[in-house]
């Protein structure tokens, strides 16, 4: 689902991209040059000459941004420091998405919690408007104490989510088995901090404590490598466009999932009594 009122924030941007003329080129810039703060009435702030960005949420509104450009496939890193203290009811989100009722989307969402309780990292994939592919994790560190790097690799082979360089999830291109994969719609980058007290913390049982507002998340050192539209397969000379998980990375992924995964739609037979989605057979 595309929530314009959600998703994360960011900062200092280093962009490597492929131009229409198929030449690989590299540009450097700051957040102001690459993104627009699209809502929040001043609650999103760019600081330190574009090297830092903060989003804030109060009872009136949250805040968010959108990239100036869309791309088909990308390798995206962001450093984030999440809302500290009692963050129950809040969601800090970073995602890629196209637009419309049949949109594609790749999600990172960080579900706030009571002081001392762990954040939940929520991931999802939408293809042609259909999601329901959630996996959730506890993080193995306090994401409010320092900046950590969260990454999405999206290429024609697979989607991989990383935390500080460690893979936590992979969604493969299984079109040969008639399973849909997001590879036709270019996406924008969206990010926001928003109120989701009706579901975010313990299914909505714990509400947002507005006496703790404003809630603030911080971002810096954002990097993207993308194939800009119109996409050309000459982008294939970029290493990331064919990157997947080797045996060592697969072992790391399995270790993280064994220790920290708390929900996997592929094992939720109560939710899918007629059988889990087809891609689950190949994961």
XYZ file of N, CA, C and O in Angstrom, residues 72-216:
580
model
N 14.384 2.413 -12.586
C 14.070 0.994 -12.687
C 15.322 0.246 -12.257
O 16.331 0.270 -12.963
N 15.261 -0.340 -11.068
C 16.350 -1.040 -10.381
C 17.277 -0.029 -9.679
O 17.440 1.101 -10.113
N 17.855 -0.482 -8.580
C 18.742 0.390 -7.824
C 19.418 -0.337 -6.680
O 19.006 -1.423 -6.271
N 20.476 0.282 -6.198
C 21.229 -0.203 -5.041
C 21.337 0.974 -4.089
O 22.064 1.932 -4.350
N 20.588 0.924 -3.003
C 20.341 2.099 -2.177
C 20.767 1.839 -0.739
O 20.391 0.830 -0.147
N 21.549 2.751 -0.186
C 21.964 2.703 1.221
C 21.482 3.967 1.918
O 21.484 5.051 1.327
N 21.118 3.829 3.186
C 20.828 5.012 3.974
C 21.236 4.778 5.414
O 21.114 3.675 5.934
N 21.749 5.827 6.020
C 22.052 5.783 7.446
C 20.948 6.503 8.199
O 20.605 7.632 7.870
N 20.413 5.815 9.217
C 19.293 6.355 9.977
C 19.543 6.187 11.470
O 20.136 5.208 11.903
N 19.056 7.155 12.226
C 18.980 7.029 13.685
C 17.522 7.256 14.057
O 16.959 8.324 13.806
N 16.899 6.238 14.663
C 15.454 6.239 14.856
C 15.026 7.018 16.090
O 15.854 7.418 16.921
N 13.713 7.207 16.198
C 13.120 7.956 17.315
C 13.491 7.296 18.640
O 13.215 6.101 18.846
N 14.109 8.021 19.571
C 14.489 7.426 20.858
C 13.351 7.439 21.870
O 12.296 8.048 21.646
N 13.578 6.739 22.978
C 12.623 6.761 24.078
C 11.337 6.026 23.758
O 11.332 5.023 23.044
N 10.231 6.531 24.281
C 8.928 5.918 24.052
C 8.439 6.296 22.659
O 7.861 7.357 22.452
N 8.672 5.416 21.705
C 8.296 5.677 20.307
C 7.049 4.894 19.907
O 6.735 4.789 18.716
N 6.340 4.337 20.868
C 5.155 3.527 20.569
C 4.182 4.292 19.676
O 3.938 5.482 19.884
N 3.640 3.613 18.687
C 2.666 4.215 17.782
C 3.259 4.898 16.577
O 2.541 5.218 15.629
N 4.564 5.139 16.588
C 5.198 5.821 15.464
C 5.775 4.816 14.472
O 6.130 3.693 14.840
N 5.846 5.216 13.225
C 6.485 4.415 12.182
C 7.430 5.313 11.389
O 7.021 6.382 10.908
N 8.679 4.880 11.285
C 9.650 5.536 10.422
C 9.842 4.623 9.216
O 10.189 3.451 9.376
N 9.597 5.128 8.038
C 9.546 4.264 6.868
C 10.426 4.784 5.744
O 10.550 5.986 5.528
N 11.018 3.857 5.028
C 11.783 4.142 3.824
C 11.371 3.118 2.784
O 11.360 1.920 3.061
N 10.983 3.564 1.595
C 10.506 2.589 0.617
C 10.680 3.095 -0.797
O 10.843 4.286 -1.047
N 10.656 2.173 -1.715
C 10.608 2.461 -3.140
C 9.203 2.153 -3.609
O 8.606 1.152 -3.204
N 8.656 2.989 -4.483
C 7.304 2.713 -4.960
C 7.035 3.424 -6.271
O 7.515 4.539 -6.508
N 6.255 2.753 -7.123
C 5.617 3.414 -8.247
C 4.268 3.936 -7.762
O 3.971 3.861 -6.565
N 3.452 4.442 -8.671
C 2.189 5.041 -8.274
C 1.009 4.290 -8.884
O 1.168 3.543 -9.847
N -0.165 4.479 -8.303
C -1.376 3.906 -8.857
C -1.825 2.640 -8.148
O -1.132 2.088 -7.298
N -2.988 2.157 -8.524
C -3.592 1.015 -7.837
C -2.848 -0.286 -8.101
O -2.976 -1.240 -7.332
N -2.071 -0.343 -9.168
C -1.289 -1.546 -9.468
C 0.204 -1.275 -9.285
O 1.039 -1.788 -10.027
N 0.519 -0.490 -8.275
C 1.905 -0.081 -8.050
C 2.756 -1.238 -7.532
O 2.261 -2.222 -6.981
N 4.069 -1.102 -7.711
C 5.060 -1.955 -7.074
C 5.671 -1.193 -5.902
O 5.729 0.043 -5.907
N 6.162 -1.919 -4.903
C 6.710 -1.260 -3.708
C 7.633 -2.208 -2.960
O 7.390 -3.416 -2.898
N 8.710 -1.648 -2.393
C 9.664 -2.397 -1.579
C 9.853 -1.614 -0.281
O 10.276 -0.459 -0.318
N 9.566 -2.237 0.859
C 9.449 -1.515 2.133
C 10.505 -1.868 3.172
O 10.830 -3.040 3.378
N 10.975 -0.813 3.855
C 11.533 -0.869 5.201
C 10.591 -0.037 6.075
O 10.355 1.136 5.777
N 10.069 -0.596 7.156
C 9.284 0.172 8.119
C 9.756 -0.192 9.524
O 9.895 -1.375 9.844
N 9.978 0.819 10.338
C 10.472 0.621 11.697
C 9.355 0.988 12.660
O 8.958 2.150 12.761
N 8.832 -0.032 13.346
C 7.673 0.140 14.225
C 8.153 0.471 15.623
O 8.854 -0.317 16.259
N 7.742 1.639 16.118
C 8.174 2.086 17.433
C 7.619 1.237 18.557
O 6.694 0.441 18.381
N 8.189 1.430 19.757
C 7.774 0.627 20.901
C 7.969 1.426 22.182
O 8.502 2.540 22.175
N 7.532 0.851 23.300
C 7.723 1.478 24.599
C 9.215 1.549 24.933
O 10.012 0.747 24.439
N 9.580 2.480 25.783
C 10.970 2.605 26.206
C 11.484 1.279 26.750
O 10.818 0.628 27.560
N 12.648 0.868 26.257
C 13.249 -0.381 26.718
C 12.863 -1.597 25.916
O 13.520 -2.640 26.011
N 11.786 -1.495 25.113
C 11.380 -2.605 24.243
C 11.966 -2.410 22.846
O 12.196 -1.276 22.415
N 12.181 -3.500 22.153
C 12.851 -3.449 20.860
C 11.945 -2.891 19.764
O 10.737 -3.148 19.749
N 12.560 -2.139 18.859
C 11.897 -1.812 17.610
C 11.627 -3.093 16.827
O 12.351 -4.084 16.968
N 10.595 -3.067 15.992
C 10.350 -4.139 15.038
C 10.608 -3.601 13.639
O 10.066 -2.554 13.250
N 11.448 -4.304 12.887
C 11.699 -3.965 11.492
C 10.728 -4.771 10.625
O 10.751 -5.998 10.634
N 9.888 -4.066 9.902
C 8.839 -4.658 9.074
C 9.241 -4.491 7.613
O 9.548 -3.382 7.168
N 9.259 -5.598 6.850
C 9.573 -5.521 5.420
C 8.398 -6.095 4.627
O 7.657 -6.948 5.101
N 8.256 -5.597 3.396
C 7.164 -6.075 2.554
C 7.503 -5.811 1.090
O 8.374 -4.982 0.783
N 6.824 -6.512 0.208
C 6.953 -6.329 -1.235
C 5.556 -6.295 -1.833
O 4.725 -7.153 -1.521
N 5.296 -5.301 -2.677
C 4.060 -5.239 -3.446
C 4.412 -5.402 -4.922
O 5.355 -4.776 -5.409
N 3.650 -6.223 -5.605
C 3.813 -6.405 -7.045
C 2.446 -6.231 -7.700
O 1.490 -6.926 -7.338
N 2.354 -5.255 -8.588
C 1.101 -4.961 -9.287
C -0.050 -4.750 -8.306
O -1.159 -5.244 -8.482
N 0.248 -4.046 -7.229
C -0.766 -3.668 -6.254
C -1.044 -4.667 -5.158
O -1.830 -4.392 -4.251
N -0.395 -5.821 -5.189
C -0.637 -6.860 -4.193
C 0.571 -7.014 -3.288
O 1.692 -7.236 -3.759
N 0.333 -6.912 -1.972
C 1.387 -7.087 -0.984
C 1.245 -8.409 -0.253
O 1.339 -9.474 -0.850
N 1.052 -8.336 1.063
C 0.864 -9.538 1.896
C 2.093 -10.442 1.892
O 1.973 -11.668 1.990
N 3.275 -9.825 1.786
C 4.514 -10.597 1.798
C 5.419 -10.104 2.943
O 6.604 -9.864 2.772
N 4.857 -10.000 4.122
C 5.561 -9.400 5.242
C 6.556 -10.359 5.904
O 6.268 -11.547 6.089
N 7.711 -9.840 6.253
C 8.626 -10.486 7.184
C 9.039 -9.427 8.204
O 9.288 -8.279 7.845
N 9.106 -9.837 9.481
C 9.436 -8.907 10.558
C 10.595 -9.449 11.377
O 10.748 -10.667 11.550
N 11.387 -8.501 11.917
C 12.595 -8.851 12.652
C 12.754 -7.936 13.867
O 12.358 -6.768 13.840
N 13.373 -8.472 14.916
C 13.966 -7.623 15.941
C 15.371 -7.261 15.479
O 16.062 -8.084 14.855
N 15.792 -6.048 15.779
C 17.170 -5.665 15.494
C 18.069 -6.103 16.635
O 17.640 -6.197 17.787
N 19.322 -6.369 16.338
C 20.269 -6.879 17.330
C 21.097 -5.753 17.949
O 22.150 -5.978 18.508
N 20.575 -4.533 17.865
C 21.232 -3.358 18.451
C 20.141 -2.330 18.733
O 18.989 -2.485 18.283
N 20.481 -1.292 19.450
C 19.544 -0.197 19.713
C 19.652 0.803 18.561
O 20.661 1.506 18.443
N 18.653 0.893 17.682
C 18.751 1.759 16.505
C 18.569 3.239 16.805
O 18.595 4.054 15.878
N 18.376 3.574 18.091
C 18.196 4.980 18.468
C 19.478 5.607 19.012
O 19.537 6.821 19.184
N 20.501 4.785 19.286
C 21.716 5.289 19.915
C 22.713 5.853 18.911
O 23.523 6.716 19.243
N 22.679 5.346 17.685
C 23.642 5.768 16.677
C 23.036 5.531 15.300
O 21.973 4.913 15.165
N 23.731 6.006 14.277
C 23.302 5.765 12.908
C 23.690 4.351 12.481
O 24.791 3.875 12.782
N 22.776 3.695 11.759
C 23.039 2.388 11.156
C 22.594 2.436 9.700
O 21.739 3.236 9.321
N 23.195 1.571 8.892
C 22.953 1.588 7.457
C 21.935 0.523 7.059
O 22.106 -0.654 7.372
N 20.891 0.958 6.380
C 19.843 0.074 5.878
C 19.852 0.172 4.353
O 19.877 1.274 3.795
N 19.847 -0.977 3.686
C 20.060 -1.003 2.240
C 19.032 -1.867 1.531
O 18.587 -2.893 2.055
N 18.680 -1.439 0.316
C 17.842 -2.221 -0.591
C 18.605 -2.403 -1.889
O 18.995 -1.413 -2.528
N 18.828 -3.644 -2.270
C 19.348 -3.974 -3.593
C 18.188 -4.522 -4.415
O 17.589 -5.541 -4.055
N 17.875 -3.844 -5.518
C 16.784 -4.249 -6.410
C 17.345 -4.357 -7.811
O 17.730 -3.347 -8.412
N 17.447 -5.551 -8.326
C 17.940 -5.740 -9.684
C 17.068 -6.785 -10.400
O 16.111 -7.298 -9.799
N 17.339 -7.114 -11.656
C 16.465 -8.051 -12.354
C 16.449 -9.459 -11.768
O 15.527 -10.239 -12.067
N 17.430 -9.784 -10.927
C 17.532 -11.131 -10.366
C 16.783 -11.296 -9.046
O 16.192 -12.347 -8.783
N 16.830 -10.251 -8.204
C 16.269 -10.374 -6.859
C 16.198 -9.026 -6.164
O 16.710 -8.021 -6.646
N 15.525 -9.047 -4.998
C 15.542 -7.920 -4.064
C 16.167 -8.440 -2.775
O 15.800 -9.511 -2.284
N 17.122 -7.682 -2.236
C 17.768 -8.074 -0.985
C 17.750 -6.878 -0.035
O 18.095 -5.754 -0.423
N 17.337 -7.121 1.198
C 17.370 -6.119 2.258
C 18.609 -6.385 3.125
O 18.874 -7.531 3.515
N 19.353 -5.332 3.457
C 20.549 -5.440 4.285
C 20.437 -4.511 5.491
O 19.868 -3.422 5.397
N 21.026 -4.936 6.602
C 21.194 -4.078 7.783
C 22.683 -4.074 8.124
O 23.255 -5.129 8.401
N 23.290 -2.903 8.062
C 24.736 -2.776 8.284
C 25.527 -3.790 7.452
O 26.496 -4.394 7.904
N 25.095 -3.976 6.211
C 25.795 -4.866 5.292
C 25.451 -6.334 5.424
O 25.932 -7.152 4.634
N 24.622 -6.697 6.394
C 24.227 -8.092 6.594
C 22.866 -8.329 5.941
O 21.898 -7.628 6.250
N 22.753 -9.311 5.039
C 21.464 -9.565 4.405
C 20.470 -10.162 5.398
O 20.814 -11.044 6.181
N 19.237 -9.668 5.367
C 18.203 -10.196 6.254
C 17.046 -10.833 5.484
O 16.297 -11.634 6.036
N 16.914 -10.484 4.195
C 15.791 -11.023 3.416
C 16.145 -10.997 1.939
O 16.834 -10.076 1.472
N 15.647 -11.987 1.212
C 15.810 -12.037 -0.241
C 14.474 -12.403 -0.882
O 13.787 -13.318 -0.428
N 14.097 -11.680 -1.934
C 12.909 -11.989 -2.724
C 13.371 -12.188 -4.156
O 13.802 -11.250 -4.830
N 13.299 -13.421 -4.643
C 13.886 -13.775 -5.936
C 12.921 -13.513 -7.093
O 11.712 -13.554 -6.928
N 13.498 -13.298 -8.255
C 12.721 -13.254 -9.485
C 12.420 -14.694 -9.908
O 13.310 -15.441 -10.317
N 11.153 -15.072 -9.788
C 10.719 -16.431 -10.112
C 9.683 -16.413 -11.240
O 8.746 -17.210 -11.262
N 9.868 -15.505 -12.172
C 8.906 -15.399 -13.271
C 8.853 -16.661 -14.119
O 7.825 -16.932 -14.758
N 9.928 -17.437 -14.127
C 9.893 -18.699 -14.879
C 8.876 -19.675 -14.290
O 8.480 -20.632 -14.954
N 8.453 -19.422 -13.032
C 7.411 -20.232 -12.390
C 6.075 -19.487 -12.357
O 5.195 -19.809 -11.556
N 5.944 -18.469 -13.218
C 4.718 -17.657 -13.303
C 4.413 -16.923 -12.002
O 3.252 -16.734 -11.626
N 5.475 -16.511 -11.298
C 5.347 -15.715 -10.075
C 5.792 -14.290 -10.399
O 6.879 -14.085 -10.949
N 4.952 -13.316 -10.094
C 5.233 -11.944 -10.492
C 6.416 -11.367 -9.715
O 6.668 -11.735 -8.564
N 7.120 -10.452 -10.365
C 8.290 -9.785 -9.787
C 8.276 -8.331 -10.262
O 7.931 -8.054 -11.412
N 8.645 -7.385 -9.378
C 8.612 -5.970 -9.776
C 9.791 -5.588 -10.678
O 10.863 -5.237 -10.201
N 9.580 -5.645 -11.979
C 10.654 -5.318 -12.915
C 10.174 -4.530 -14.129
O 10.890 -4.418 -15.124
N 8.975 -3.961 -14.042
C 8.441 -3.217 -15.181
C 8.114 -1.768 -14.851
O 8.038 -0.933 -15.761
N 7.924 -1.454 -13.580
C 7.536 -0.099 -13.206
C 8.690 0.608 -12.495
O 9.164 0.134 -11.457
N 9.154 1.718 -13.039
C 10.160 2.496 -12.302
C 9.568 3.029 -11.005
O 8.363 3.276 -10.909
N 10.415 3.182 -9.995
C 9.950 3.623 -8.682
C 10.671 4.892 -8.234
O 11.798 5.152 -8.628
N 9.995 5.627 -7.397
C 10.581 6.746 -6.680
C 11.026 6.274 -5.296
O 10.591 5.227 -4.810
N 11.841 7.066 -4.642
C 12.189 6.855 -3.237
C 11.271 7.728 -2.394
O 11.139 8.926 -2.654
N 10.631 7.127 -1.413
C 9.795 7.854 -0.465
C 10.312 7.603 0.950
O 10.927 6.568 1.221
N 10.003 8.538 1.844
C 10.399 8.358 3.230
C 9.547 9.245 4.115
O 9.171 10.348 3.715
N 9.200 8.768 5.319
C 8.430 9.613 6.223
C 8.444 9.097 7.650
O 8.820 7.958 7.924
N 8.030 9.940 8.534
C 7.785 9.618 9.940
C 6.327 9.952 10.193
O 5.896 11.087 9.977
N 5.563 8.968 10.647
C 4.118 9.164 10.730
C 3.523 8.407 11.904
O 4.158 7.541 12.496
N 2.271 8.757 12.227
C 1.559 8.154 13.346
C 0.734 6.970 12.862
O -0.089 7.104 11.971
N 0.975 5.803 13.461
C 0.208 4.600 13.116
C -0.208 3.879 14.387
O -0.100 2.663 14.503
N -0.708 4.648 15.363
C -1.008 4.058 16.665
C -2.133 3.031 16.611
O -2.297 2.235 17.528
N -2.888 3.025 15.516
C -3.981 2.055 15.410
C -3.486 0.645 15.121
O -4.261 -0.312 15.246
N -2.173 0.477 14.751
C -1.692 -0.879 14.454
C -0.221 -1.110 14.761
O 0.197 -2.261 14.914
N 0.582 -0.065 14.882
C 2.039 -0.234 14.853
C 2.615 -0.969 16.067
O 3.548 -1.765 15.932
N 2.099 -0.713 17.265
C 2.683 -1.277 18.479
C 1.696 -2.223 19.142
O 0.621 -1.819 19.568
N 2.074 -3.509 19.177
C 1.241 -4.566 19.766
C -0.162 -4.552 19.171
O -1.179 -4.644 19.876
N -0.205 -4.416 17.839
C -1.480 -4.453 17.133
C -2.398 -3.300 17.443
O -3.613 -3.391 17.228
N -1.846 -2.191 17.939
C -2.645 -1.025 18.269
C -3.062 -0.936 19.722
O -3.717 0.028 20.129
N -2.660 -1.925 20.541
C -3.013 -1.887 21.963
C -2.294 -0.764 22.703
O -2.826 -0.194 23.661
N -1.068 -0.448 22.269
C -0.295 0.629 22.885
C -0.380 1.859 21.984
O -0.003 1.805 20.807
N -0.878 2.951 22.528
C -1.089 4.169 21.762
C 0.100 5.114 21.893
O 0.961 4.969 22.764
N 0.120 6.091 21.009
C 1.173 7.106 21.028
C 1.017 8.002 22.251
O -0.082 8.472 22.554
N 2.105 8.228 22.961
C 2.120 9.154 24.103
C 2.529 10.529 23.587
O 3.719 10.826 23.432
N 1.552 11.359 23.320
C 1.835 12.646 22.694
C 2.547 13.619 23.614
O 3.051 14.656 23.147
N 2.628 13.304 24.912
C 3.410 14.175 25.801
C 4.902 14.061 25.481
O 5.689 14.911 25.913
N 5.295 13.012 24.728
C 6.688 12.832 24.349
C 7.034 13.534 23.032
O 8.203 13.571 22.629
N 6.041 14.087 22.363
C 6.261 14.737 21.062
C 7.018 16.065 21.251
O 6.949 16.672 22.326
N 7.748 16.534 20.240
C 7.848 15.930 18.908
C 8.807 14.740 18.884
O 9.811 14.718 19.593
N 8.464 13.751 18.060
C 9.328 12.604 17.810
C 10.212 12.930 16.603
O 9.723 13.487 15.617
N 11.477 12.567 16.682
C 12.410 12.953 15.619
C 13.293 11.785 15.203
O 13.813 11.051 16.056
